[in-house]
PDB file of C-alpha atoms in Angstrom:
ATOM      1  CA  MET A   1       3.257  38.168  21.076  1.00 50.00           C
ATOM      2  CA  LEU A   2       0.547  35.594  20.364  1.00 46.00           C
ATOM      3  CA  SER A   3       0.702  34.236  16.662  1.00 48.00           C
ATOM      4  CA  VAL A   4      -2.577  33.118  15.254  1.00 47.00           C
ATOM      5  CA  SER A   5      -3.020  31.220  11.783  1.00 48.00           C
ATOM      6  CA  THR A   6      -5.904  32.454   9.578  1.00 46.00           C
ATOM      7  CA  THR A   7      -5.564  29.427   7.867  1.00 48.00           C
ATOM      8  CA  CYS A   8      -7.247  27.507  10.960  1.00 46.00           C
ATOM      9  CA  MET A   9     -10.328  29.625  11.522  1.00 43.00           C
ATOM     10  CA  ILE A  10     -11.553  28.655   7.969  1.00 45.00           C
ATOM     11  CA  PRO A  11     -12.737  25.216   9.284  1.00 44.00           C
ATOM     12  CA  VAL A  12     -13.793  26.640  12.530  1.00 39.00           C
ATOM     13  CA  ARG A  13     -16.199  28.786  10.292  1.00 42.00           C
ATOM     14  CA  ARG A  14     -17.409  26.520   8.471  1.00 44.00           C
ATOM     15  CA  VAL A  15     -17.875  23.833  11.518  1.00 39.00           C
ATOM     16  CA  PHE A  16     -19.646  26.909  12.917  1.00 37.00           C
ATOM     17  CA  LEU A  17     -21.871  28.176  10.300  1.00 37.00           C
ATOM     18  CA  SER A  18     -22.570  24.300   9.038  1.00 42.00           C
ATOM     19  CA  LEU A  19     -24.025  23.783  12.785  1.00 40.00           C
ATOM     20  CA  LEU A  20     -26.257  27.045  12.311  1.00 37.00           C
ATOM     21  CA  VAL A  21     -27.695  25.477   9.202  1.00 39.00           C
ATOM     22  CA  LEU A  22     -28.360  22.875  10.743  1.00 42.00           C
ATOM     23  CA  ALA A  23     -30.140  24.274  13.656  1.00 42.00           C
ATOM     24  CA  GLY A  24     -32.169  26.990  12.054  1.00 47.00           C
ATOM     25  CA  PRO A  25     -35.081  24.444  10.726  1.00 46.00           C
ATOM     26  CA  THR A  26     -35.047  23.301  14.720  1.00 44.00           C
ATOM     27  CA  MET A  27     -34.999  26.679  16.360  1.00 46.00           C
ATOM     28  CA  ALA A  28     -38.028  27.986  13.216  1.00 49.00           C
ATOM     29  CA  GLN A  29     -40.169  24.810  13.626  1.00 50.00           C
ATOM     30  CA  GLY A  30     -40.693  26.273  17.404  1.00 51.00           C
ATOM     31  CA  LYS A  31     -41.935  28.738  16.037  1.00 54.00           C
ATOM     32  CA  ASN A  32     -44.869  27.065  15.027  1.00 59.00           C
ATOM     33  CA  THR A  33     -46.405  25.210  17.799  1.00 57.00           C
ATOM     34  CA  PRO A  34     -49.534  26.120  18.895  1.00 59.00           C
ATOM     35  CA  PRO A  35     -49.683  28.246  22.057  1.00 57.00           C
ATOM     36  CA  PRO A  36     -50.531  26.468  24.807  1.00 57.00           C
ATOM     37  CA  GLN A  37     -54.148  24.966  26.650  1.00 61.00           C
ATOM     38  CA  GLU A  38     -55.002  27.792  29.128  1.00 57.00           C
ATOM     39  CA  GLU A  39     -53.525  26.995  32.222  1.00 60.00           C
ATOM     40  CA  GLN A  40     -55.757  26.654  35.884  1.00 62.00           C
ATOM     41  CA  ILE A  41     -54.893  29.706  37.051  1.00 62.00           C
ATOM     42  CA  ALA A  42     -53.424  29.762  40.707  1.00 55.00           C
ATOM     43  CA  PRO A  43     -55.725  31.037  43.077  1.00 56.00           C
ATOM     44  CA  PRO A  44     -54.808  34.210  44.952  1.00 57.00           C
ATOM     45  CA  ILE A  45     -52.528  33.875  47.939  1.00 61.00           C
ATOM     46  CA  VAL A  46     -54.777  34.680  51.452  1.00 65.00           C
ATOM     47  CA  SER A  47     -52.938  36.239  53.797  1.00 71.00           C
ATOM     48  CA  VAL A  48     -54.331  37.862  57.009  1.00 78.00           C
ATOM     49  CA  PRO A  49     -52.358  39.838  59.430  1.00 84.00           C
ATOM     50  CA  TYR A  50     -52.065  36.821  62.087  1.00 87.00           C
ATOM     51  CA  ASP A  51     -50.835  34.317  60.056  1.00 90.00           C
ATOM     52  CA  ASP A  52     -47.667  34.132  61.937  1.00 93.00           C
ATOM     53  CA  LYS A  53     -48.848  33.797  64.527  1.00 93.00           C
ATOM     54  CA  LEU A  54     -51.831  31.072  63.721  1.00 93.00           C
ATOM     55  CA  ALA A  55     -49.014  28.900  62.461  1.00 94.00           C
ATOM     56  CA  ARG A  56     -46.838  28.894  65.406  1.00 96.00           C
ATOM     57  CA  PHE A  57     -50.087  27.651  67.339  1.00 95.00           C
ATOM     58  CA  ALA A  58     -50.878  24.689  65.069  1.00 95.00           C
ATOM     59  CA  GLU A  59     -47.254  24.323  65.541  1.00 96.00           C
ATOM     60  CA  VAL A  60     -47.841  24.292  69.098  1.00 95.00           C
ATOM     61  CA  LEU A  61     -51.692  22.231  69.185  1.00 95.00           C
ATOM     62  CA  GLY A  62     -48.774  19.039  67.284  1.00 95.00           C
ATOM     63  CA  SER A  63     -46.569  19.395  70.127  1.00 94.00           C
ATOM     64  CA  VAL A  64     -48.876  19.347  73.216  1.00 94.00           C
ATOM     65  CA  HIS A  65     -51.491  16.842  70.782  1.00 94.00           C
ATOM     66  CA  TYR A  66     -47.770  14.788  71.026  1.00 95.00           C
ATOM     67  CA  LEU A  67     -47.235  15.066  74.676  1.00 94.00           C
ATOM     68  CA  ARG A  68     -50.200  14.194  75.763  1.00 93.00           C
ATOM     69  CA  THR A  69     -51.138  10.919  73.685  1.00 93.00           C
ATOM     70  CA  LEU A  70     -47.269   9.808  74.681  1.00 94.00           C
ATOM     71  CA  CYS A  71     -48.193  10.582  78.155  1.00 92.00           C
ATOM     72  CA  LYS A  72     -51.644   8.859  77.658  1.00 91.00           C
ATOM     73  CA  ALA A  73     -53.178  11.982  79.243  1.00 87.00           C
ATOM     74  CA  PRO A  74     -57.350  12.077  78.942  1.00 86.00           C
ATOM     75  CA  GLY A  75     -58.668  14.033  76.330  1.00 78.00           C
ATOM     76  CA  GLY A  76     -55.359  13.678  74.116  1.00 70.00           C
ATOM     77  CA  ASP A  77     -57.580  13.311  71.039  1.00 81.00           C
ATOM     78  CA  GLU A  78     -58.994  17.232  71.537  1.00 87.00           C
ATOM     79  CA  TRP A  79     -56.295  19.202  70.266  1.00 86.00           C
ATOM     80  CA  ARG A  80     -55.900  16.844  67.022  1.00 87.00           C
ATOM     81  CA  ASN A  81     -60.059  17.936  66.802  1.00 90.00           C
ATOM     82  CA  GLY A  82     -59.367  21.876  68.085  1.00 89.00           C
ATOM     83  CA  MET A  83     -56.751  21.663  65.016  1.00 91.00           C
ATOM     84  CA  GLN A  84     -59.364  20.019  62.755  1.00 92.00           C
ATOM     85  CA  GLN A  85     -61.603  23.027  63.538  1.00 92.00           C
ATOM     86  CA  LEU A  86     -59.105  26.027  63.531  1.00 89.00           C
ATOM     87  CA  LEU A  87     -58.282  24.625  60.154  1.00 91.00           C
ATOM     88  CA  ASP A  88     -62.092  24.076  59.099  1.00 91.00           C
ATOM     89  CA  SER A  89     -62.726  28.254  60.564  1.00 89.00           C
ATOM     90  CA  GLU A  90     -60.138  29.774  59.168  1.00 87.00           C
ATOM     91  CA  THR A  91     -58.906  28.285  55.744  1.00 88.00           C
ATOM     92  CA  GLY A  92     -62.230  27.291  54.239  1.00 83.00           C
ATOM     93  CA  ASN A  93     -61.436  27.035  50.684  1.00 84.00           C
ATOM     94  CA  GLU A  94     -57.800  28.382  50.642  1.00 88.00           C
ATOM     95  CA  GLN A  95     -55.418  25.154  50.069  1.00 91.00           C
ATOM     96  CA  LEU A  96     -52.042  27.109  50.649  1.00 92.00           C
ATOM     97  CA  ARG A  97     -53.487  28.350  53.717  1.00 91.00           C
ATOM     98  CA  LYS A  98     -54.367  25.264  54.753  1.00 92.00           C
ATOM     99  CA  GLU A  99     -51.535  23.317  53.800  1.00 94.00           C
ATOM    100  CA  LYS A 100     -49.022  25.944  55.511  1.00 94.00           C
ATOM    101  CA  LEU A 101     -50.970  25.336  58.701  1.00 94.00           C
ATOM    102  CA  THR A 102     -51.489  21.131  58.419  1.00 95.00           C
ATOM    103  CA  ALA A 103     -47.070  21.529  57.801  1.00 96.00           C
ATOM    104  CA  ALA A 104     -47.685  23.993  61.107  1.00 95.00           C
ATOM    105  CA  PHE A 105     -48.999  21.530  62.638  1.00 95.00           C
ATOM    106  CA  ASN A 106     -47.212  17.833  62.198  1.00 96.00           C
ATOM    107  CA  ARG A 107     -43.869  19.902  62.798  1.00 96.00           C
ATOM    108  CA  GLY A 108     -44.828  20.556  66.283  1.00 95.00           C
ATOM    109  CA  TYR A 109     -45.845  17.118  66.347  1.00 96.00           C
ATOM    110  CA  ARG A 110     -42.504  15.511  64.833  1.00 96.00           C
ATOM    111  CA  ALA A 111     -40.694  17.821  67.181  1.00 95.00           C
ATOM    112  CA  PHE A 112     -41.488  16.234  70.003  1.00 94.00           C
ATOM    113  CA  ALA A 113     -41.665  12.552  68.832  1.00 94.00           C
ATOM    114  CA  SER A 114     -37.727  12.852  67.374  1.00 92.00           C
ATOM    115  CA  VAL A 115     -37.095  14.092  71.036  1.00 92.00           C
ATOM    116  CA  TYR A 116     -39.416  11.903  73.604  1.00 94.00           C
ATOM    117  CA  THR A 117     -40.550   8.468  73.262  1.00 94.00           C
ATOM    118  CA  ASP A 118     -41.091   7.507  76.829  1.00 95.00           C
ATOM    119  CA  CYS A 119     -43.217   9.436  79.167  1.00 94.00           C
ATOM    120  CA  THR A 120     -40.789  11.600  80.998  1.00 95.00           C
ATOM    121  CA  PRO A 121     -41.037  14.145  83.260  1.00 96.00           C
ATOM    122  CA  ALA A 122     -39.212  16.953  81.228  1.00 95.00           C
ATOM    123  CA  ALA A 123     -41.985  16.087  78.663  1.00 95.00           C
ATOM    124  CA  ILE A 124     -44.653  16.088  81.156  1.00 94.00           C
ATOM    125  CA  VAL A 125     -43.541  19.415  81.777  1.00 96.00           C
ATOM    126  CA  ALA A 126     -42.637  20.503  78.485  1.00 95.00           C
ATOM    127  CA  GLU A 127     -46.482  19.840  77.510  1.00 94.00           C
ATOM    128  CA  GLU A 128     -47.346  21.977  80.189  1.00 95.00           C
ATOM    129  CA  ARG A 129     -45.185  24.831  79.163  1.00 96.00           C
ATOM    130  CA  TYR A 130     -46.368  24.792  75.574  1.00 95.00           C
ATOM    131  CA  ARG A 131     -49.608  24.290  76.878  1.00 93.00           C
ATOM    132  CA  ASN A 132     -49.360  27.547  78.393  1.00 96.00           C
ATOM    133  CA  GLU A 133     -47.862  29.312  75.064  1.00 96.00           C
ATOM    134  CA  GLY A 134     -51.210  28.053  73.111  1.00 94.00           C
ATOM    135  CA  ALA A 135     -53.368  29.699  75.835  1.00 94.00           C
ATOM    136  CA  THR A 136     -51.668  32.873  75.756  1.00 95.00           C
ATOM    137  CA  LEU A 137     -51.341  32.645  71.611  1.00 94.00           C
ATOM    138  CA  ALA A 138     -55.210  31.811  71.414  1.00 91.00           C
ATOM    139  CA  THR A 139     -55.670  35.360  73.652  1.00 94.00           C
ATOM    140  CA  GLU A 140     -53.525  37.294  71.741  1.00 93.00           C
ATOM    141  CA  ILE A 141     -55.111  36.569  68.840  1.00 90.00           C
ATOM    142  CA  THR A 142     -58.302  36.459  69.715  1.00 90.00           C
ATOM    143  CA  SER A 143     -58.007  40.037  71.240  1.00 91.00           C
ATOM    144  CA  ARG A 144     -55.876  41.505  68.993  1.00 89.00           C
ATOM    145  CA  PHE A 145     -57.833  40.591  65.708  1.00 83.00           C
ATOM    146  CA  GLY A 146     -61.042  39.119  66.653  1.00 75.00           C
ATOM    147  CA  ASN A 147     -64.389  41.085  66.179  1.00 61.00           C
TER     148      ASN A 147
END
């Protein structure tokens, strides 16, 4: 059996009580602090049923923009301009949606920037496939959710 001496407990209790007494005023001070200033209320998060497809579409736009610029294809900037038009028409003043779509575009751009540094036949094939995927996504989104 374990033997516990009560003579050791008294100093421990005293230390504990002294810490409690010393901390008491500090804890009480927190109660007298003025209420926090009114914080800006976060705008409501707007989500539409096609946001996932739209994010993928933005990612495809970023990929195609990078690949067409890399291969010096004509109209390379039209993909970035298309993304800007998408942001303007879809997000309005919804900052969180705008950030999400911009991040998707940049993710698509960086994904290919990390793989292709020269215009190769594989880069040309990837660009064509992504353009086709983008066309399919645009058709699906507009036919299902368009007016």
